Short mmCIF file of C-alpha atoms in Angstrom, two decimals:
data_model
loop_
_atom_site.label_atom_id
_atom_site.label_comp_id
_atom_site.label_asym_id
_atom_site.label_seq_id
_atom_site.Cartn_x
_atom_site.Cartn_y
_atom_site.Cartn_z
CA UNK A 1 -11.54 -0.12 20.50
CA UNK A 2 -10.23 0.73 23.89
CA UNK A 3 -12.04 0.15 27.10
CA UNK A 4 -12.39 4.05 27.50
CA UNK A 5 -13.75 4.35 24.07
CA UNK A 6 -16.31 1.54 24.75
CA UNK A 7 -17.51 3.16 27.92
CA UNK A 8 -18.03 6.49 26.02
CA UNK A 9 -20.03 4.66 23.25
CA UNK A 10 -22.32 3.06 25.89
CA UNK A 11 -22.60 6.31 27.85
CA UNK A 12 -23.50 8.23 24.69
CA UNK A 13 -26.04 5.77 23.60
CA UNK A 14 -27.86 5.15 26.85
CA UNK A 15 -27.66 8.11 29.25
CA UNK A 16 -29.08 11.69 29.34
CA UNK A 17 -26.31 14.25 29.33
CA UNK A 18 -26.79 17.16 31.64
CA UNK A 19 -23.29 18.35 32.20
CA UNK A 20 -21.98 21.48 30.48
CA UNK A 21 -20.17 20.99 27.09
CA UNK A 22 -16.46 21.88 26.78
CA UNK A 23 -14.69 22.73 23.65
CA UNK A 24 -12.05 20.40 22.09
CA UNK A 25 -9.14 22.10 20.33
CA UNK A 26 -7.50 19.12 18.75
CA UNK A 27 -8.64 19.97 15.27
CA UNK A 28 -10.09 22.91 13.38
CA UNK A 29 -13.58 21.61 13.86
CA UNK A 30 -13.49 22.72 17.50
CA UNK A 31 -16.44 20.41 18.85
CA UNK A 32 -18.41 21.18 21.85
CA UNK A 33 -18.59 17.87 23.83
CA UNK A 34 -20.87 16.93 26.59
CA UNK A 35 -19.53 14.86 29.43
CA UNK A 36 -19.39 11.21 28.45
CA UNK A 37 -19.60 11.99 24.77
CA UNK A 38 -17.08 11.99 22.09
CA UNK A 39 -16.41 14.55 19.25
CA UNK A 40 -17.30 14.30 15.60
CA UNK A 41 -14.00 12.38 14.85
CA UNK A 42 -14.60 9.88 17.60
CA UNK A 43 -11.10 10.30 18.91
CA UNK A 44 -11.62 12.61 21.67
CA UNK A 45 -14.04 12.91 24.45
CA UNK A 46 -15.16 14.61 27.46
CA UNK A 47 -14.45 12.83 30.71
CA UNK A 48 -15.38 14.68 33.78
CA UNK A 49 -14.80 17.98 32.25
CA UNK A 50 -11.40 16.94 30.66
CA UNK A 51 -10.65 16.30 26.96
CA UNK A 52 -9.16 12.85 26.70
CA UNK A 53 -7.69 10.84 23.83
CA UNK A 54 -10.09 7.79 23.61
CA UNK A 55 -7.58 5.35 21.84
CA UNK A 56 -4.54 4.25 23.90
CA UNK A 57 -1.06 5.35 23.24
CA UNK A 58 0.65 2.67 21.37
CA UNK A 59 4.14 1.61 22.34
CA UNK A 60 6.04 -0.87 20.20
CA UNK A 61 8.02 -3.51 22.19
CA UNK A 62 10.96 -5.44 20.94
CA UNK A 63 12.67 -8.23 22.52
CA UNK A 64 9.92 -9.83 24.57
CA UNK A 65 6.30 -10.72 24.68
CA UNK A 66 3.91 -7.79 24.66
CA UNK A 67 2.25 -7.02 27.91
CA UNK A 68 -0.55 -4.72 28.93
CA UNK A 69 0.70 -1.58 30.71
CA UNK A 70 -0.73 -2.39 34.05
CA UNK A 71 0.77 -6.00 34.01
CA UNK A 72 4.17 -4.40 32.94
CA UNK A 73 5.08 -3.42 36.60
CA UNK A 74 5.95 -5.21 39.63
CA UNK A 75 4.29 -4.39 43.10
CA UNK A 76 7.09 -1.78 43.71
CA UNK A 77 6.35 -0.15 40.51
CA UNK A 78 9.42 -1.23 38.69
CA UNK A 79 9.30 -2.41 35.10
CA UNK A 80 8.83 -6.13 34.67
CA UNK A 81 9.45 -6.26 30.88
CA UNK A 82 12.68 -4.69 30.04
CA UNK A 83 12.53 -5.24 26.28
CA UNK A 84 13.33 -2.16 24.04
CA UNK A 85 10.43 0.32 23.62
CA UNK A 86 9.57 2.72 21.00
CA UNK A 87 6.69 5.25 21.73
CA UNK A 88 4.70 5.71 18.59
CA UNK A 89 2.42 8.48 17.56
CA UNK A 90 -0.72 6.21 17.54
CA UNK A 91 -2.95 7.63 20.20
CA UNK A 92 -0.45 10.33 21.07
CA UNK A 93 -2.60 13.41 20.17
CA UNK A 94 -1.79 16.29 18.08
CA UNK A 95 0.02 19.70 18.11
CA UNK A 96 -3.07 21.49 16.84
CA UNK A 97 -3.54 24.49 17.12
CA UNK A 98 0.13 24.21 16.37
CA UNK A 99 1.57 26.77 18.95
CA UNK A 100 2.53 23.86 21.22
CA UNK A 101 5.25 21.15 21.21
CA UNK A 102 4.48 17.67 20.13
CA UNK A 103 2.52 15.53 22.52
CA UNK A 104 5.49 13.26 23.31
CA UNK A 105 9.26 14.19 22.88
CA UNK A 106 10.91 10.94 24.20
CA UNK A 107 14.55 10.26 24.95
CA UNK A 108 16.20 6.93 25.09
CA UNK A 109 19.72 5.49 24.91
CA UNK A 110 20.57 3.07 22.05
CA UNK A 111 24.03 1.46 21.76
CA UNK A 112 25.41 4.28 23.95
CA UNK A 113 23.75 7.09 21.82
CA UNK A 114 21.25 9.39 23.24
CA UNK A 115 18.25 9.61 20.95
CA UNK A 116 15.26 11.78 20.91
CA UNK A 117 11.86 10.71 19.11
CA UNK A 118 9.33 13.38 18.67
CA UNK A 119 5.81 11.99 18.04
CA UNK A 120 2.49 13.48 16.95
CA UNK A 121 -0.58 12.62 15.13
CA UNK A 122 -0.51 14.78 12.06
CA UNK A 123 -3.60 16.31 10.42
CA UNK A 124 -3.16 15.76 6.61
CA UNK A 125 -5.32 17.66 4.24
CA UNK A 126 -2.60 17.12 1.56
CA UNK A 127 -2.79 13.34 1.47
CA UNK A 128 -3.92 10.38 -0.58
CA UNK A 129 -3.11 6.80 -1.38
CA UNK A 130 -1.40 4.98 -4.45
CA UNK A 131 -3.10 1.76 -5.01
CA UNK A 132 -1.28 -1.08 -6.90
CA UNK A 133 -3.52 -3.77 -8.07
CA UNK A 134 -2.02 -6.93 -9.30
CA UNK A 135 -3.86 -7.99 -12.52
CA UNK A 136 -3.57 -7.99 -16.24
CA UNK A 137 -7.42 -7.36 -16.59
CA UNK A 138 -8.45 -4.07 -17.77
CA UNK A 139 -10.07 -2.02 -14.97
CA UNK A 140 -10.44 1.20 -16.79
CA UNK A 141 -8.76 3.59 -19.24
CA UNK A 142 -5.75 5.70 -18.12
CA UNK A 143 -7.15 8.88 -16.32
CA UNK A 144 -10.60 7.46 -16.00
CA UNK A 145 -12.34 8.74 -12.82
CA UNK A 146 -12.52 6.30 -9.84
CA UNK A 147 -15.60 6.62 -7.66
CA UNK A 148 -16.70 5.58 -4.22
CA UNK A 149 -20.44 5.66 -3.42
CA UNK A 150 -20.88 7.62 -6.78
CA UNK A 151 -18.43 10.44 -5.81
CA UNK A 152 -15.22 10.97 -7.70
CA UNK A 153 -12.26 10.29 -5.38
CA UNK A 154 -9.28 9.74 -7.89
CA UNK A 155 -8.21 8.34 -11.18
CA UNK A 156 -6.71 5.47 -12.95
CA UNK A 157 -2.91 6.15 -13.50
CA UNK A 158 -0.25 4.74 -15.60
CA UNK A 159 -0.03 0.88 -15.40
CA UNK A 160 3.01 -1.04 -14.02
CA UNK A 161 4.38 -4.41 -14.91
CA UNK A 162 1.50 -6.82 -14.30
CA UNK A 163 -0.41 -4.32 -12.28
CA UNK A 164 -3.02 -1.67 -12.59
CA UNK A 165 -2.46 1.66 -10.53
CA UNK A 166 -4.82 4.04 -8.98
CA UNK A 167 -4.33 7.53 -7.48
CA UNK A 168 -6.86 8.33 -4.97
CA UNK A 169 -7.51 11.26 -2.57
CA UNK A 170 -5.49 14.42 -2.61
CA UNK A 171 -6.51 17.94 -1.37
CA UNK A 172 -8.77 18.68 -4.49
CA UNK A 173 -11.02 15.77 -3.78
CA UNK A 174 -10.98 16.23 0.00
CA UNK A 175 -11.60 20.00 0.14
CA UNK A 176 -12.02 21.29 -3.50
CA UNK A 177 -15.24 19.65 -4.41
CA UNK A 178 -18.74 19.28 -2.82
CA UNK A 179 -19.03 18.43 0.89
CA UNK A 180 -20.22 14.98 0.01
CA UNK A 181 -17.24 14.44 -2.22
CA UNK A 182 -14.92 15.39 0.65
CA UNK A 183 -16.69 13.13 3.15
CA UNK A 184 -16.67 10.06 0.83
CA UNK A 185 -13.15 10.69 -0.26
CA UNK A 186 -11.87 10.92 3.49
CA UNK A 187 -13.98 7.85 4.44
CA UNK A 188 -12.49 5.81 1.51
CA UNK A 189 -8.92 6.85 2.31
CA UNK A 190 -9.44 6.07 5.92
CA UNK A 191 -10.74 2.63 5.32
CA UNK A 192 -8.02 1.92 2.79
CA UNK A 193 -5.21 3.04 5.14
CA UNK A 194 -6.72 0.92 7.87
CA UNK A 195 -6.49 -2.15 5.74
CA UNK A 196 -10.30 -2.42 5.36
CA UNK A 197 -12.12 -3.21 2.10
CA UNK A 198 -13.43 -0.48 -0.19
CA UNK A 199 -15.59 -0.86 -3.18
CA UNK A 200 -14.67 1.28 -6.09
CA UNK A 201 -16.20 1.86 -9.54
CA UNK A 202 -14.32 3.16 -12.54
CA UNK A 203 -15.98 5.33 -15.20
CA UNK A 204 -16.26 3.09 -18.45
CA UNK A 205 -14.50 0.26 -16.54
CA UNK A 206 -14.75 -2.34 -13.78
CA UNK A 207 -16.25 -2.38 -10.35
CA UNK A 208 -13.48 -3.47 -7.89
CA UNK A 209 -12.98 -4.32 -4.28
CA UNK A 210 -9.66 -3.10 -2.89
CA UNK A 211 -8.14 -4.05 0.44
CA UNK A 212 -4.44 -3.81 1.35
CA UNK A 213 -2.72 -7.11 1.43
CA UNK A 214 -5.61 -8.91 0.00
CA UNK A 215 -6.33 -10.12 -3.63
CA UNK A 216 -8.46 -7.68 -5.60
CA UNK A 217 -12.10 -8.62 -6.68
CA UNK A 218 -12.71 -7.40 -10.25
CA UNK A 219 -16.31 -7.40 -11.48
CA UNK A 220 -17.13 -9.98 -8.73
CA UNK A 221 -14.35 -12.28 -9.49
CA UNK A 222 -11.47 -12.77 -7.11
CA UNK A 223 -7.99 -12.34 -8.70
CA UNK A 224 -5.69 -15.18 -7.78
CA UNK A 225 -2.31 -14.26 -9.36
CA UNK A 226 -0.38 -11.72 -11.43
CA UNK A 227 1.36 -12.52 -14.59
CA UNK A 228 4.85 -14.13 -14.80
CA UNK A 229 5.77 -11.58 -17.35
CA UNK A 230 4.72 -10.19 -20.66
CA UNK A 231 4.28 -12.62 -23.54
CA UNK A 232 7.65 -12.08 -24.88
CA UNK A 233 9.34 -12.57 -21.41
CA UNK A 234 7.35 -15.60 -20.90
CA UNK A 235 8.71 -17.16 -24.20
CA UNK A 236 12.18 -16.18 -23.06
CA UNK A 237 11.80 -17.85 -19.63
CA UNK A 238 10.26 -21.07 -20.98
CA UNK A 239 11.12 -21.68 -24.51
CA UNK A 240 13.56 -24.50 -23.51
CA UNK A 241 10.73 -26.20 -21.72
CA UNK A 242 8.81 -26.36 -25.04
CA UNK A 243 11.54 -27.44 -27.30
CA UNK A 244 10.87 -30.81 -28.89
CA UNK A 245 7.34 -30.99 -27.35
CA UNK A 246 5.36 -28.74 -29.67
CA UNK A 247 5.95 -27.00 -32.99
CA UNK A 248 4.67 -23.46 -32.08
CA UNK A 249 3.84 -21.53 -28.96
CA UNK A 250 1.97 -18.20 -28.60
CA UNK A 251 1.78 -16.43 -25.41
CA UNK A 252 -1.31 -14.16 -25.52
CA UNK A 253 -0.74 -10.75 -23.82
CA UNK A 254 -2.35 -7.39 -23.97
CA UNK A 255 0.91 -5.70 -24.02
CA UNK A 256 3.45 -7.86 -25.88
CA UNK A 257 2.30 -11.12 -27.35
CA UNK A 258 5.14 -13.69 -27.87
CA UNK A 259 5.75 -16.24 -30.76
CA UNK A 260 8.38 -18.71 -29.90
CA UNK A 261 9.46 -19.58 -33.52
CA UNK A 262 10.10 -15.91 -34.33
CA UNK A 263 11.53 -14.83 -30.91
CA UNK A 264 15.27 -14.72 -30.46
CA UNK A 265 15.01 -17.25 -27.61
CA UNK A 266 13.36 -19.65 -30.21
CA UNK A 267 16.16 -18.83 -32.85
CA UNK A 268 18.90 -19.60 -30.53
CA UNK A 269 17.38 -22.95 -29.57
CA UNK A 270 16.99 -23.85 -33.35
CA UNK A 271 13.19 -23.47 -33.57
CA UNK A 272 11.96 -24.08 -37.22
CA UNK A 273 9.77 -21.53 -39.00
CA UNK A 274 6.04 -22.35 -38.89
CA UNK A 275 4.38 -20.03 -41.21
CA UNK A 276 2.28 -18.49 -38.44
CA UNK A 277 0.80 -14.98 -38.93
CA UNK A 278 -0.22 -12.81 -35.98
CA UNK A 279 -2.86 -10.23 -36.28
CA UNK A 280 -1.31 -7.33 -34.51
CA UNK A 281 1.39 -4.67 -34.71
CA UNK A 282 4.82 -6.34 -35.19
CA UNK A 283 7.48 -4.97 -33.00
CA UNK A 284 10.75 -6.85 -33.01
CA UNK A 285 10.93 -10.49 -34.07
CA UNK A 286 8.49 -12.60 -32.09
CA UNK A 287 6.87 -9.65 -30.26
CA UNK A 288 3.59 -8.17 -31.23
CA UNK A 289 1.62 -5.19 -29.86
CA UNK A 290 -2.10 -4.59 -29.81
CA UNK A 291 -3.33 -8.03 -30.78
CA UNK A 292 -6.50 -6.88 -29.04
CA UNK A 293 -8.03 -4.21 -26.95
CA UNK A 294 -7.50 -4.40 -23.19
CA UNK A 295 -10.31 -6.53 -21.37
CA UNK A 296 -10.95 -9.39 -18.98
CA UNK A 297 -10.11 -12.24 -21.38
CA UNK A 298 -6.81 -14.14 -22.19
CA UNK A 299 -3.89 -12.19 -20.96
CA UNK A 300 -5.77 -9.05 -20.21
CA UNK A 301 -7.12 -8.83 -23.52
CA UNK A 302 -10.87 -8.99 -24.75
CA UNK A 303 -10.14 -12.46 -26.28
CA UNK A 304 -12.15 -15.44 -25.48
CA UNK A 305 -10.87 -17.62 -28.40
CA UNK A 306 -7.30 -17.15 -28.95
CA UNK A 307 -7.39 -18.24 -32.61
CA UNK A 308 -9.05 -14.82 -33.30
CA UNK A 309 -5.50 -13.37 -33.32
CA UNK A 310 -4.13 -15.73 -35.99
CA UNK A 311 -4.13 -14.79 -39.64
CA UNK A 312 -3.68 -17.33 -42.62
CA UNK A 313 -0.86 -19.78 -42.19
CA UNK A 314 1.84 -19.79 -44.88
CA UNK A 315 2.78 -23.26 -46.27
CA UNK A 316 5.75 -21.60 -48.03
CA UNK A 317 7.12 -20.82 -44.62
CA UNK A 318 6.65 -24.00 -42.83
CA UNK A 319 3.00 -24.48 -42.22
CA UNK A 320 1.77 -28.02 -42.76
CA UNK A 321 -1.12 -30.26 -41.76
CA UNK A 322 -0.45 -31.76 -38.26
CA UNK A 323 1.60 -28.98 -37.12
CA UNK A 324 1.07 -28.57 -33.28
CA UNK A 325 0.23 -25.26 -31.49
CA UNK A 326 0.17 -24.30 -27.81
CA UNK A 327 -1.52 -21.05 -26.87
CA UNK A 328 -1.21 -19.82 -23.27
CA UNK A 329 -1.86 -16.75 -21.26
CA UNK A 330 0.81 -15.02 -19.14
CA UNK A 331 -0.63 -16.46 -15.92
CA UNK A 332 -1.16 -19.94 -17.34
CA UNK A 333 -4.84 -19.71 -16.30
CA UNK A 334 -5.93 -19.98 -19.94
CA UNK A 335 -4.31 -22.54 -22.36
CA UNK A 336 -5.36 -24.55 -25.30
CA UNK A 337 -3.80 -27.08 -27.90
CA UNK A 338 -4.35 -27.18 -31.58
CA UNK A 339 -3.19 -28.95 -34.66
CA UNK A 340 -3.51 -27.69 -38.26
CA UNK A 341 -5.89 -29.58 -40.45
CA UNK A 342 -5.53 -30.14 -44.27
CA UNK A 343 -6.66 -26.71 -44.86
CA UNK A 344 -4.08 -25.17 -42.44
CA UNK A 345 -6.73 -24.31 -39.88
CA UNK A 346 -6.00 -24.66 -36.29
CA UNK A 347 -8.31 -27.32 -34.77
CA UNK A 348 -8.57 -27.62 -31.01
CA UNK A 349 -7.42 -31.15 -29.67
CA UNK A 350 -7.45 -32.58 -26.11
CA UNK A 351 -4.61 -30.96 -24.12
CA UNK A 352 -1.56 -33.33 -24.12
CA UNK A 353 0.01 -34.39 -20.77
CA UNK A 354 3.42 -33.71 -22.23
CA UNK A 355 2.72 -29.89 -22.13
CA UNK A 356 0.91 -29.92 -18.72
CA UNK A 357 4.22 -29.51 -16.89
CA UNK A 358 5.19 -26.36 -18.80
CA UNK A 359 1.82 -24.71 -18.17
CA UNK A 360 2.05 -25.54 -14.54
CA UNK A 361 5.51 -24.06 -14.38
CA UNK A 362 4.13 -20.75 -15.82
CA UNK A 363 1.51 -20.69 -12.88
CA UNK A 364 3.96 -21.76 -10.29
CA UNK A 365 6.09 -18.65 -11.36
CA UNK A 366 3.32 -16.26 -10.89
CA UNK A 367 3.08 -14.37 -7.76
CA UNK A 368 -0.22 -14.08 -5.63
CA UNK A 369 -2.26 -11.20 -6.75
CA UNK A 370 -2.52 -8.48 -4.05
CA UNK A 371 -3.60 -5.00 -3.44
CA UNK A 372 -0.85 -2.63 -2.10
CA UNK A 373 -1.93 0.59 -0.51
CA UNK A 374 0.64 3.33 0.07
CA UNK A 375 -0.25 6.36 2.11
CA UNK A 376 1.21 9.59 0.79
CA UNK A 377 1.29 12.86 2.72
CA UNK A 378 2.99 16.17 3.07
CA UNK A 379 4.20 17.08 6.61
CA UNK A 380 3.66 20.83 6.65
CA UNK A 381 4.77 23.79 8.69
CA UNK A 382 2.26 23.49 11.48
CA UNK A 383 3.20 19.76 12.32
CA UNK A 384 6.89 20.61 12.01
CA UNK A 385 6.53 23.38 14.46
CA UNK A 386 5.65 20.87 17.10
CA UNK A 387 9.10 19.36 16.64
CA UNK A 388 11.35 22.45 16.46
CA UNK A 389 10.84 26.19 16.71
CA UNK A 390 12.05 26.79 13.24
CA UNK A 391 10.20 24.34 10.97
CA UNK A 392 12.51 24.54 7.88
CA UNK A 393 15.36 23.17 10.00
CA UNK A 394 13.46 19.97 10.46
CA UNK A 395 12.90 19.64 6.80
CA UNK A 396 16.55 20.12 6.07
CA UNK A 397 17.41 17.64 8.81
CA UNK A 398 15.22 14.99 7.10
CA UNK A 399 16.55 15.77 3.70
CA UNK A 400 20.17 15.45 4.96
CA UNK A 401 19.43 12.05 6.53
CA UNK A 402 19.87 13.45 10.02
CA UNK A 403 16.49 12.66 11.05
CA UNK A 404 14.70 9.33 10.54
CA UNK A 405 11.01 9.42 9.84
CA UNK A 406 8.45 6.67 10.68
CA UNK A 407 4.69 6.37 10.59
CA UNK A 408 3.56 4.16 13.48
CA UNK A 409 7.09 2.84 13.56
CA UNK A 410 7.02 1.85 9.88
CA UNK A 411 9.74 2.96 7.65
CA UNK A 412 8.74 5.56 5.07
CA UNK A 413 10.10 6.84 1.68
CA UNK A 414 10.72 10.49 1.80
CA UNK A 415 10.47 12.14 -1.80
CA UNK A 416 13.40 14.33 -2.80
CA UNK A 417 12.87 18.02 -3.23
CA UNK A 418 11.23 20.45 -1.09
CA UNK A 419 9.02 19.79 1.87
CA UNK A 420 8.55 16.39 3.70
CA UNK A 421 6.44 14.32 1.32
CA UNK A 422 6.44 10.69 2.69
CA UNK A 423 5.02 7.45 1.52
CA UNK A 424 4.32 4.38 3.66
CA UNK A 425 3.02 0.83 3.10
CA UNK A 426 -0.03 0.64 5.30
CA UNK A 427 0.33 -3.13 5.92
CA UNK A 428 3.54 -2.29 7.86
CA UNK A 429 1.75 0.01 10.15
CA UNK A 430 -0.16 -1.24 13.29
CA UNK A 431 -4.01 -1.90 12.73
CA UNK A 432 -6.21 1.19 13.02
CA UNK A 433 -3.39 3.61 13.21
CA UNK A 434 -5.01 6.29 10.96
CA UNK A 435 -7.86 8.51 11.87
CA UNK A 436 -9.69 11.52 10.61
CA UNK A 437 -11.11 15.00 11.34
CA UNK A 438 -14.33 16.13 9.70
CA UNK A 439 -12.53 19.15 7.95
CA UNK A 440 -12.11 16.62 6.17
CA UNK A 441 -8.60 15.28 6.50
CA UNK A 442 -6.85 12.21 7.55
CA UNK A 443 -4.89 11.80 10.82
CA UNK A 444 -1.72 9.76 10.56
CA UNK A 445 0.87 9.08 13.24
CA UNK A 446 4.34 10.32 12.44
CA UNK A 447 7.47 10.22 14.41
CA UNK A 448 10.95 11.90 13.98
CA UNK A 449 13.97 10.25 15.43
CA UNK A 450 17.40 11.87 15.77
CA UNK A 451 20.34 12.15 18.06
CA UNK A 452 19.76 14.45 21.01
CA UNK A 453 22.63 16.71 20.33
CA UNK A 454 21.39 17.23 16.79
CA UNK A 455 17.83 17.84 18.27
CA UNK A 456 19.18 20.57 20.60
CA UNK A 457 21.22 22.09 17.73
CA UNK A 458 18.04 22.23 15.61
CA UNK A 459 16.24 24.42 18.13
CA UNK A 460 14.00 21.51 19.36
CA UNK A 461 11.69 21.80 22.40
CA UNK A 462 14.25 20.55 24.81
CA UNK A 463 12.36 21.35 27.99
CA UNK A 464 9.64 18.86 26.93
CA UNK A 465 11.99 15.75 26.62
CA UNK A 466 10.94 12.94 28.65
CA UNK A 467 12.18 9.20 29.27
CA UNK A 468 10.20 6.26 27.90
CA UNK A 469 9.71 5.12 31.52
CA UNK A 470 8.10 8.55 32.43
CA UNK A 471 5.74 8.20 29.34
CA UNK A 472 4.74 4.73 30.40
CA UNK A 473 4.07 5.81 34.00
CA UNK A 474 2.32 9.16 33.57
CA UNK A 475 1.10 9.46 29.89
CA UNK A 476 0.33 12.65 28.46
CA UNK A 477 -2.12 15.72 28.34
CA UNK A 478 -4.98 13.61 26.99
CA UNK A 479 -5.10 11.15 29.96
CA UNK A 480 -5.52 8.12 27.73
CA UNK A 481 -4.10 4.74 28.81
CA UNK A 482 -0.92 3.17 27.29
CA UNK A 483 -0.59 -0.26 25.67
CA UNK A 484 2.13 -2.15 24.15
CA UNK A 485 2.27 -4.30 21.13
CA UNK A 486 4.90 -6.42 19.60
CA UNK A 487 6.95 -4.66 16.95
CA UNK A 488 6.71 -6.05 13.47
CA UNK A 489 9.61 -8.20 12.53
CA UNK A 490 9.35 -6.79 8.92
CA UNK A 491 10.23 -3.21 10.19
CA UNK A 492 13.64 -2.02 11.27
CA UNK A 493 13.83 -0.96 14.83
CA UNK A 494 13.48 2.77 14.43
CA UNK A 495 16.18 4.03 16.86
CA UNK A 496 18.72 1.50 15.33
CA UNK A 497 17.62 2.56 11.76
CA UNK A 498 18.20 6.16 12.70
CA UNK A 499 21.77 5.27 13.97
CA UNK A 500 22.46 3.24 10.62
CA UNK A 501 21.01 6.29 8.57
CA UNK A 502 23.36 8.60 10.18
CA UNK A 503 26.28 6.27 9.59
CA UNK A 504 25.38 5.88 5.90
CA UNK A 505 24.29 2.25 6.19
CA UNK A 506 20.55 2.79 5.43
#
């Protein structure tokens, strides 16, 4: 929280307000705000009869240590830190009510090319998040409703390799249901985008805690790692490690359970038949579907004793007393060793050290389980009007790779087709970059960078172009302070990325 915001919070909590209220037009809610108070969004306030943006304008700084704005100037007013700067839309303000140009249209020279970056905080009613949860465990059936605080905010979507997927938010949950549904959806999306934990429940499924860049918590259990692959892939990767150490290996998996003696990898290595029978739907040799229903047990199944997927062993096809069997999950978290008794029944034995290395190798090849949150939003006509006078020209410029789009300086994926539908990994965006308005809708920073001559040709708001130095010195219409933070080394420098994009290198 900025110093200005803290002052407003203290003032609002402890002093009687007597000044006349003024109206804020930064969003459709149009709050009337008394002096020293903030609006419903906590993003704008009344300071001495002027609407101010309470959070500082964030400027990414590359090539030197980040410095506070006031400390970044010498006594004569000259800049001390000469590292490259990029004005983000975080704290910039908005174009709403949409008739006016974007709050900042900034010019800077990069490698001899004059570039323009147009920044604004977009109000997104059409937005949501896609959540990737690294786990094999069943969290809910496909299309099951996902809830926060009892309200429906999304659904489980199709799973991916080693991960469960959620689709949350969207205009129908934000504005198409009850007021409570909209408020809860907006709150959950805001927290997820700002990398905060959110507790979700899935109808007929699990209770989960999701936080971008952190391991998921599923029914109170912290998930440590995602699977190395399906059961068949695990057989293929590690069959050579087991050759000569054990007679049979079964890798238990909800999707594809693998059996080494039947699998092509085992056949190539000369593995002998064992007479094993798997209770499941046989696919290709050594690969079985539906050995169990999805669950929280071995390999994302409901199984607690892996022997439950074994049928009768066939002595005519190689089964014999003393035959050794390793059963292991796709993460290496569960494993057990058995030997067939005289009745060809698998009996659990102490786990032999000779197999320990192979199980550890499975675990070593598993990546840490994390939650990934991708913000998805559609940049509509009103937002684009703050960039150019004819909004469709901006859309075409983005689609033709003439304009480079970022969110808080982070690179985005722009979906093909009509409009500007973008997707960004929130962990690559500076902290607390997202806000909200109580309509309800999310507020996200968005920047458009392109060459100045292209911007002029598009019909941009050329009279409002300013230098980075002028922005640093004088700020904008909302009178908020400026501050600089280090640019993430994981993100390309946006102006350079624009040059590479235009040159066909991105």
